[in-house]
Short mmCIF file of C-alpha atoms in Angstrom, two decimals:
data_model
loop_
_atom_site.label_atom_id
_atom_site.label_comp_id
_atom_site.label_asym_id
_atom_site.label_seq_id
_atom_site.Cartn_x
_atom_site.Cartn_y
_atom_site.Cartn_z
CA MET A 6 -38.46 -0.95 -34.91
CA ILE A 7 -35.58 -0.40 -32.45
CA HIS A 8 -34.39 3.24 -32.44
CA SER A 9 -31.93 3.11 -29.53
CA ARG A 10 -29.11 0.58 -29.97
CA ASN A 11 -26.30 0.76 -27.41
CA ARG A 12 -24.18 -1.54 -29.56
CA ARG A 13 -23.66 1.26 -32.12
CA LEU A 14 -20.90 2.68 -29.92
CA ARG A 15 -19.19 -0.71 -29.58
CA VAL A 16 -18.72 -1.41 -33.29
CA ASN A 17 -14.91 -1.13 -33.30
CA ASP A 18 -12.03 -0.37 -30.97
CA SER A 19 -11.69 3.23 -32.13
CA LEU A 20 -15.28 4.01 -31.17
CA ARG A 21 -15.02 2.09 -27.92
CA SER A 22 -11.89 4.02 -26.95
CA MET A 23 -13.55 7.37 -27.73
CA VAL A 24 -16.46 6.81 -25.34
CA ARG A 25 -14.55 5.16 -22.47
CA GLU A 26 -15.42 6.59 -19.08
CA CYS A 27 -12.02 5.97 -17.49
CA THR A 28 -8.52 5.34 -18.80
CA LEU A 29 -5.62 3.56 -17.12
CA THR A 30 -2.15 5.12 -17.34
CA THR A 31 1.21 4.60 -15.67
CA ASN A 32 0.54 7.78 -13.65
CA ASP A 33 -2.00 5.77 -11.64
CA PHE A 34 0.50 3.30 -10.19
CA VAL A 35 2.44 3.07 -6.94
CA MET A 36 4.84 0.12 -6.77
CA PRO A 37 5.29 -1.55 -3.36
CA ILE A 38 8.93 -2.52 -2.84
CA PHE A 39 10.53 -4.87 -0.30
CA VAL A 40 14.03 -3.99 0.92
CA MET A 41 16.55 -6.17 2.76
CA GLU A 42 20.01 -5.72 4.24
CA GLY A 43 23.15 -6.47 2.26
CA GLU A 44 24.63 -5.60 -1.09
CA ASN A 45 23.82 -6.97 -4.55
CA LYS A 46 21.23 -9.28 -2.97
CA GLN A 47 17.90 -10.36 -4.38
CA GLU A 48 15.54 -12.97 -2.95
CA ALA A 49 12.43 -14.27 -4.68
CA ILE A 50 9.16 -14.34 -2.73
CA PRO A 51 7.66 -17.75 -3.58
CA SER A 52 4.03 -16.76 -2.98
CA MET A 53 4.39 -13.67 -5.21
CA PRO A 54 5.98 -14.75 -8.52
CA GLY A 55 8.04 -11.95 -10.03
CA ILE A 56 8.34 -9.99 -6.77
CA PHE A 57 11.60 -9.83 -4.82
CA ARG A 58 13.27 -8.59 -1.68
CA ARG A 59 16.28 -6.51 -2.74
CA SER A 60 19.23 -4.81 -1.11
CA ILE A 61 19.40 -1.02 -1.35
CA ASP A 62 21.67 -0.94 -4.41
CA LEU A 63 19.37 -3.22 -6.41
CA THR A 64 16.32 -1.34 -5.11
CA VAL A 65 17.76 1.88 -6.55
CA LYS A 66 18.34 0.12 -9.88
CA GLU A 67 14.73 -1.08 -9.87
CA CYS A 68 13.45 2.42 -9.09
CA LYS A 69 15.39 3.84 -12.04
CA GLU A 70 13.76 1.28 -14.33
CA LEU A 71 10.31 1.92 -12.90
CA PHE A 72 10.65 5.65 -13.43
CA SER A 73 11.80 5.13 -17.02
CA LEU A 74 8.60 3.12 -17.58
CA GLY A 75 6.44 5.94 -16.21
CA VAL A 76 5.85 4.62 -12.67
CA LYS A 77 6.47 7.70 -10.56
CA ALA A 78 5.88 6.49 -7.00
CA VAL A 79 7.10 3.67 -4.75
CA ASN A 80 5.87 2.41 -1.40
CA LEU A 81 8.67 1.02 0.81
CA TYR A 82 8.70 -1.95 3.21
CA MET A 83 11.65 -3.25 5.19
CA LYS A 84 12.68 -6.83 6.02
CA VAL A 85 14.10 -6.13 9.48
CA SER A 86 16.72 -8.33 11.12
CA GLU A 87 15.43 -10.28 14.10
CA ASP A 88 18.06 -8.80 16.43
CA LEU A 89 16.67 -5.29 15.76
CA LYS A 90 13.09 -6.13 16.74
CA ASP A 91 11.59 -5.30 20.15
CA ASN A 92 8.28 -4.12 21.64
CA THR A 93 8.97 -0.40 21.15
CA GLY A 94 9.79 -0.24 17.43
CA LYS A 95 12.72 2.06 18.16
CA GLU A 96 14.66 0.78 15.15
CA SER A 97 11.96 2.34 12.97
CA TRP A 98 13.20 5.85 13.77
CA ASN A 99 16.92 5.05 13.58
CA LYS A 100 18.39 7.82 11.40
CA ASN A 101 20.74 5.28 9.87
CA GLY A 102 18.22 2.46 9.70
CA LEU A 103 17.44 0.41 6.61
CA MET A 104 14.35 2.46 5.75
CA GLN A 105 16.05 5.81 6.17
CA ASN A 106 19.09 4.76 4.11
CA THR A 107 16.79 3.42 1.40
CA ILE A 108 14.81 6.66 1.18
CA ARG A 109 18.00 8.71 0.85
CA ALA A 110 19.45 6.39 -1.80
CA ILE A 111 16.31 6.50 -3.95
CA LYS A 112 15.91 10.29 -3.69
CA ASP A 113 19.60 10.79 -4.55
CA ALA A 114 19.35 8.54 -7.62
CA VAL A 115 15.83 9.41 -8.82
CA PRO A 116 14.93 12.79 -7.30
CA GLU A 117 11.57 13.00 -9.05
CA MET A 118 10.40 9.60 -7.77
CA VAL A 119 7.68 10.03 -5.14
CA VAL A 120 8.80 8.00 -2.13
CA MET A 121 6.10 6.78 0.27
CA PRO A 122 7.52 4.76 3.18
CA ASP A 123 5.19 2.52 5.15
CA VAL A 124 4.59 3.70 8.72
CA ALA A 125 3.78 0.76 11.00
CA LEU A 126 5.51 -1.13 13.80
CA ASP A 127 4.85 -4.72 12.70
CA PRO A 128 8.14 -5.23 10.78
CA TYR A 129 10.01 -3.96 13.85
CA SER A 130 7.95 -5.79 16.49
CA ILE A 131 8.96 -9.02 18.20
CA TYR A 132 5.23 -9.78 18.27
CA GLY A 133 4.42 -8.99 14.63
CA HIS A 134 1.76 -6.47 15.62
CA ASP A 135 1.30 -2.87 14.44
CA GLY A 136 1.34 -1.55 17.99
CA ILE A 137 3.14 -1.66 21.30
CA ILE A 138 1.81 -4.38 23.59
CA GLU A 139 1.19 -4.04 27.32
CA ASN A 140 -0.60 -6.63 29.42
CA GLY A 141 -1.63 -8.53 26.32
CA LYS A 142 -3.26 -5.53 24.60
CA ILE A 143 -2.30 -3.16 21.79
CA ILE A 144 -1.70 0.24 23.41
CA ASN A 145 -3.07 2.93 21.11
CA ASP A 146 -1.60 6.24 22.28
CA ALA A 147 1.93 5.02 23.01
CA THR A 148 1.94 3.47 19.55
CA ASN A 149 0.91 6.82 18.05
CA ASP A 150 3.93 8.48 19.63
CA ALA A 151 6.19 5.83 18.09
CA LEU A 152 4.54 6.27 14.69
CA ALA A 153 5.09 10.02 14.88
CA ARG A 154 8.81 9.55 15.60
CA MET A 155 9.03 7.12 12.69
CA SER A 156 7.26 9.56 10.35
CA VAL A 157 9.57 12.44 11.26
CA SER A 158 12.62 10.26 10.66
CA HIS A 159 11.23 9.34 7.23
CA ALA A 160 10.70 13.01 6.44
CA GLU A 161 14.24 13.83 7.55
CA ALA A 162 15.53 11.17 5.16
CA GLY A 163 13.63 12.75 2.27
CA ALA A 164 10.25 11.02 2.08
CA ASP A 165 7.60 12.88 0.10
CA ILE A 166 4.57 11.24 1.75
CA VAL A 167 4.33 9.06 4.85
CA ALA A 168 1.83 6.22 4.77
CA PRO A 169 0.57 5.07 8.20
CA SER A 170 -0.98 1.63 7.74
CA ASP A 171 -1.47 0.69 11.39
CA MET A 172 -5.11 1.72 12.04
CA MET A 173 -4.51 3.21 15.48
CA ASP A 174 -7.11 5.79 16.49
CA GLY A 175 -5.98 9.41 16.18
CA ARG A 176 -2.57 8.69 14.70
CA VAL A 177 -3.02 10.98 11.69
CA GLN A 178 -3.37 14.01 13.97
CA VAL A 179 -0.36 12.99 16.09
CA ILE A 180 1.77 12.45 12.97
CA ARG A 181 0.58 15.72 11.36
CA GLU A 182 1.43 17.70 14.48
CA ALA A 183 4.86 16.07 14.75
CA LEU A 184 5.64 16.83 11.10
CA GLU A 185 4.50 20.44 11.48
CA GLU A 186 6.52 20.96 14.67
CA SER A 187 9.60 19.53 12.94
CA GLY A 188 9.23 21.87 9.96
CA PHE A 189 8.01 19.28 7.45
CA THR A 190 4.93 21.16 6.38
CA ASP A 191 5.16 19.87 2.79
CA VAL A 192 5.36 16.18 3.67
CA GLY A 193 1.99 14.59 3.01
CA ILE A 194 0.10 11.86 4.83
CA LEU A 195 -1.51 9.01 2.95
CA SER A 196 -3.70 7.44 5.60
CA TYR A 197 -4.86 3.85 5.52
CA ALA A 198 -8.27 5.03 6.66
CA ALA A 199 -10.30 1.95 5.77
CA LYS A 200 -7.93 -1.00 6.20
CA TYR A 201 -9.74 -4.25 6.82
CA ALA A 202 -8.59 -7.30 8.79
CA SER A 203 -8.28 -9.47 5.70
CA SER A 204 -7.14 -12.93 4.70
CA PHE A 205 -5.74 -11.44 1.49
CA TYR A 206 -2.56 -10.19 3.20
CA GLY A 207 -0.95 -13.62 3.61
CA PRO A 208 1.82 -13.44 0.97
CA PHE A 209 2.83 -9.94 2.13
CA ARG A 210 3.25 -11.06 5.72
CA SER A 211 5.40 -13.99 4.67
CA ALA A 212 7.55 -11.59 2.62
CA LEU A 213 8.32 -9.46 5.68
CA ASP A 214 7.78 -11.99 8.48
CA SER A 215 5.28 -9.52 9.92
CA ALA A 216 2.41 -11.80 10.89
CA PRO A 217 1.34 -11.88 14.57
CA LYS A 218 3.41 -14.43 16.48
CA ASP A 219 1.86 -17.56 17.95
CA ASN A 220 1.83 -16.42 21.56
CA MET A 221 -1.01 -17.02 24.01
CA GLU A 222 -0.24 -13.74 25.79
CA ILE A 223 -0.91 -11.47 22.80
CA PRO A 224 -3.79 -11.03 20.32
CA LYS A 225 -3.70 -13.81 17.72
CA ASP A 226 -4.73 -11.47 14.89
CA LYS A 227 -5.18 -7.79 14.07
CA LYS A 228 -8.94 -7.60 14.43
CA THR A 229 -8.88 -5.27 17.45
CA TYR A 230 -7.51 -2.44 15.30
CA GLN A 231 -8.11 -3.29 11.64
CA MET A 232 -11.69 -3.06 10.39
CA ASP A 233 -14.27 -5.85 10.42
CA PHE A 234 -14.83 -6.96 6.82
CA HIS A 235 -18.58 -7.23 7.44
CA ASN A 236 -18.87 -3.41 7.71
CA SER A 237 -19.11 -0.61 5.14
CA ARG A 238 -20.69 2.37 6.94
CA GLU A 239 -17.85 2.20 9.46
CA ALA A 240 -15.42 2.92 6.64
CA LEU A 241 -16.92 6.38 6.11
CA ASN A 242 -16.59 7.09 9.82
CA GLU A 243 -12.89 6.21 9.67
CA VAL A 244 -12.35 8.24 6.50
CA PHE A 245 -14.02 11.40 7.82
CA LYS A 246 -12.01 11.27 11.05
CA ASP A 247 -8.71 10.93 9.20
CA ILE A 248 -9.59 13.83 6.92
CA ASP A 249 -10.39 15.99 9.96
CA GLU A 250 -7.03 15.01 11.47
CA GLY A 251 -5.07 16.17 8.40
CA ALA A 252 -4.85 13.28 5.92
CA ASP A 253 -4.02 14.34 2.35
CA ILE A 254 -4.85 11.04 0.63
CA ILE A 255 -7.19 8.26 1.78
CA MET A 256 -6.31 4.58 1.36
CA ILE A 257 -8.75 1.68 1.10
CA LYS A 258 -7.30 -1.80 1.56
CA PRO A 259 -7.71 -4.52 0.24
CA GLY A 260 -8.77 -3.71 -3.30
CA LEU A 261 -10.80 -5.95 -5.59
CA PRO A 262 -13.10 -7.48 -2.93
CA TYR A 263 -13.71 -3.95 -1.57
CA LEU A 264 -14.67 -1.98 -4.68
CA ASP A 265 -17.99 -1.17 -3.03
CA ILE A 266 -16.06 0.70 -0.33
CA VAL A 267 -14.00 2.57 -2.94
CA SER A 268 -17.18 3.64 -4.71
CA LYS A 269 -18.95 4.65 -1.51
CA VAL A 270 -16.00 6.73 -0.31
CA ARG A 271 -15.61 8.33 -3.76
CA GLU A 272 -19.19 9.58 -3.58
CA ALA A 273 -18.59 11.05 -0.12
CA ILE A 274 -15.22 12.86 -0.41
CA ASP A 275 -13.21 15.02 -2.81
CA LEU A 276 -9.73 14.07 -1.55
CA PRO A 277 -7.60 11.72 -3.66
CA ILE A 278 -8.35 8.05 -3.01
CA ALA A 279 -5.74 5.30 -3.11
CA VAL A 280 -6.58 1.62 -3.25
CA TYR A 281 -4.28 -1.32 -2.52
CA ASN A 282 -4.29 -4.27 -4.92
CA VAL A 283 -2.89 -6.51 -2.18
CA SER A 284 -0.57 -9.49 -2.22
CA GLY A 285 -3.33 -12.11 -2.07
CA GLU A 286 -5.04 -10.60 -5.09
CA TYR A 287 -1.73 -10.59 -6.96
CA ALA A 288 -0.96 -14.18 -5.98
CA MET A 289 -4.37 -15.44 -7.12
CA VAL A 290 -4.03 -13.90 -10.58
CA LYS A 291 -0.48 -15.22 -10.97
CA ALA A 292 -1.44 -18.73 -9.84
CA ALA A 293 -4.41 -18.86 -12.20
CA ALA A 294 -2.35 -17.49 -15.10
CA GLN A 295 0.47 -19.97 -14.52
CA ASN A 296 -2.08 -22.78 -14.70
CA GLY A 297 -3.52 -21.43 -17.93
CA TRP A 298 -6.87 -20.57 -16.34
CA LEU A 299 -6.60 -16.80 -16.98
CA ASP A 300 -4.88 -14.61 -19.54
CA ASN A 301 -2.22 -12.88 -17.43
CA ASP A 302 -1.93 -9.62 -19.38
CA LYS A 303 -5.63 -9.07 -20.03
CA THR A 304 -6.56 -9.88 -16.43
CA ILE A 305 -4.00 -7.40 -15.07
CA ILE A 306 -5.27 -4.51 -17.18
CA GLU A 307 -8.92 -5.33 -16.53
CA SER A 308 -8.39 -5.59 -12.76
CA LEU A 309 -6.49 -2.33 -12.52
CA THR A 310 -9.03 -0.52 -14.69
CA CYS A 311 -11.78 -1.65 -12.32
CA PHE A 312 -10.12 0.34 -9.54
CA LYS A 313 -10.25 3.48 -11.68
CA ARG A 314 -13.87 2.81 -12.62
CA ALA A 315 -14.79 2.48 -8.94
CA GLY A 316 -13.27 5.90 -8.22
CA ALA A 317 -9.65 5.40 -7.18
CA ASP A 318 -7.08 8.02 -8.15
CA MET A 319 -4.01 5.89 -7.48
CA ILE A 320 -3.41 2.16 -7.29
CA PHE A 321 -0.82 0.49 -5.09
CA THR A 322 -0.11 -2.70 -7.01
CA TYR A 323 2.58 -5.34 -7.42
CA PHE A 324 1.54 -5.37 -11.08
CA ALA A 325 2.80 -1.78 -11.54
CA LYS A 326 5.94 -2.61 -13.51
CA GLU A 327 4.28 -5.32 -15.57
CA ALA A 328 1.25 -3.15 -16.29
CA ALA A 329 3.47 -0.21 -17.27
CA ILE A 330 5.27 -2.38 -19.81
CA LEU A 331 1.91 -3.52 -21.21
CA LEU A 332 0.54 0.03 -21.42
CA ASN A 333 3.72 1.35 -23.03
CA LYS A 334 3.33 -1.22 -25.80
#
């Protein structure tokens, strides 16, 4: 006779919901947003169905809707005009730049929205790299100084948390010191501590035109600074260093193919963990759903719940708005 039957607690949805180990809510989401110059402009991103580049006025409108749905944080990316790009990234700390104006507009319209601007040079670089290039190489320390200036300008504009995604060594400490010296002691740092050199970023890079340029004199990819996807122990090394340097939240990117890293880091640290459900993951689900191979709604909720189960506290996802609508139902 069988005495222990695990199926007893799966008999109906009420029982299943009572014994669930993790629950997905709109509080878990951060919505990445693409911003472009102009007014009343919206451009579809073909590789990411349902995602758009928007001018500041339409971005503010979108943020109001997101907040009404329960999504309380946005992550900002800029589509920078070609004539503003160079090898220094100086446009990134322009007090009246697109990013800075966007931060101010969102905070004025939705003060309680948590605004997390991306901190990286690739949208501002003529080379499409996250760092300044000298003699064909990414220069780490000079890039850190540029990232610090960018972060301070974001804080001046009203950012709540800066999110360096570049993977330069030591940049969290340089940014933390710059923020402290400028009086922004309450501005947090969400560090992309374990960001892998991944093929899953393709749609994102097309959205911002931020892929490395085809130039024989510069690195052809980002593998000299982003992590090797073969490695997991290295991720803990990166995470511990960023925590020592002053990171408040740790990011792991990409998401679904890297749930082992999320789980391993969760076991090792007590700080909040963010995970990025990246553009390639989004595009694959959308493509499969459009072809009738997957149930769009069920796959979204299952995928996002997996991040929580693995140990993530917050999820950067292009599904944020769609998932919020589903959860609110």
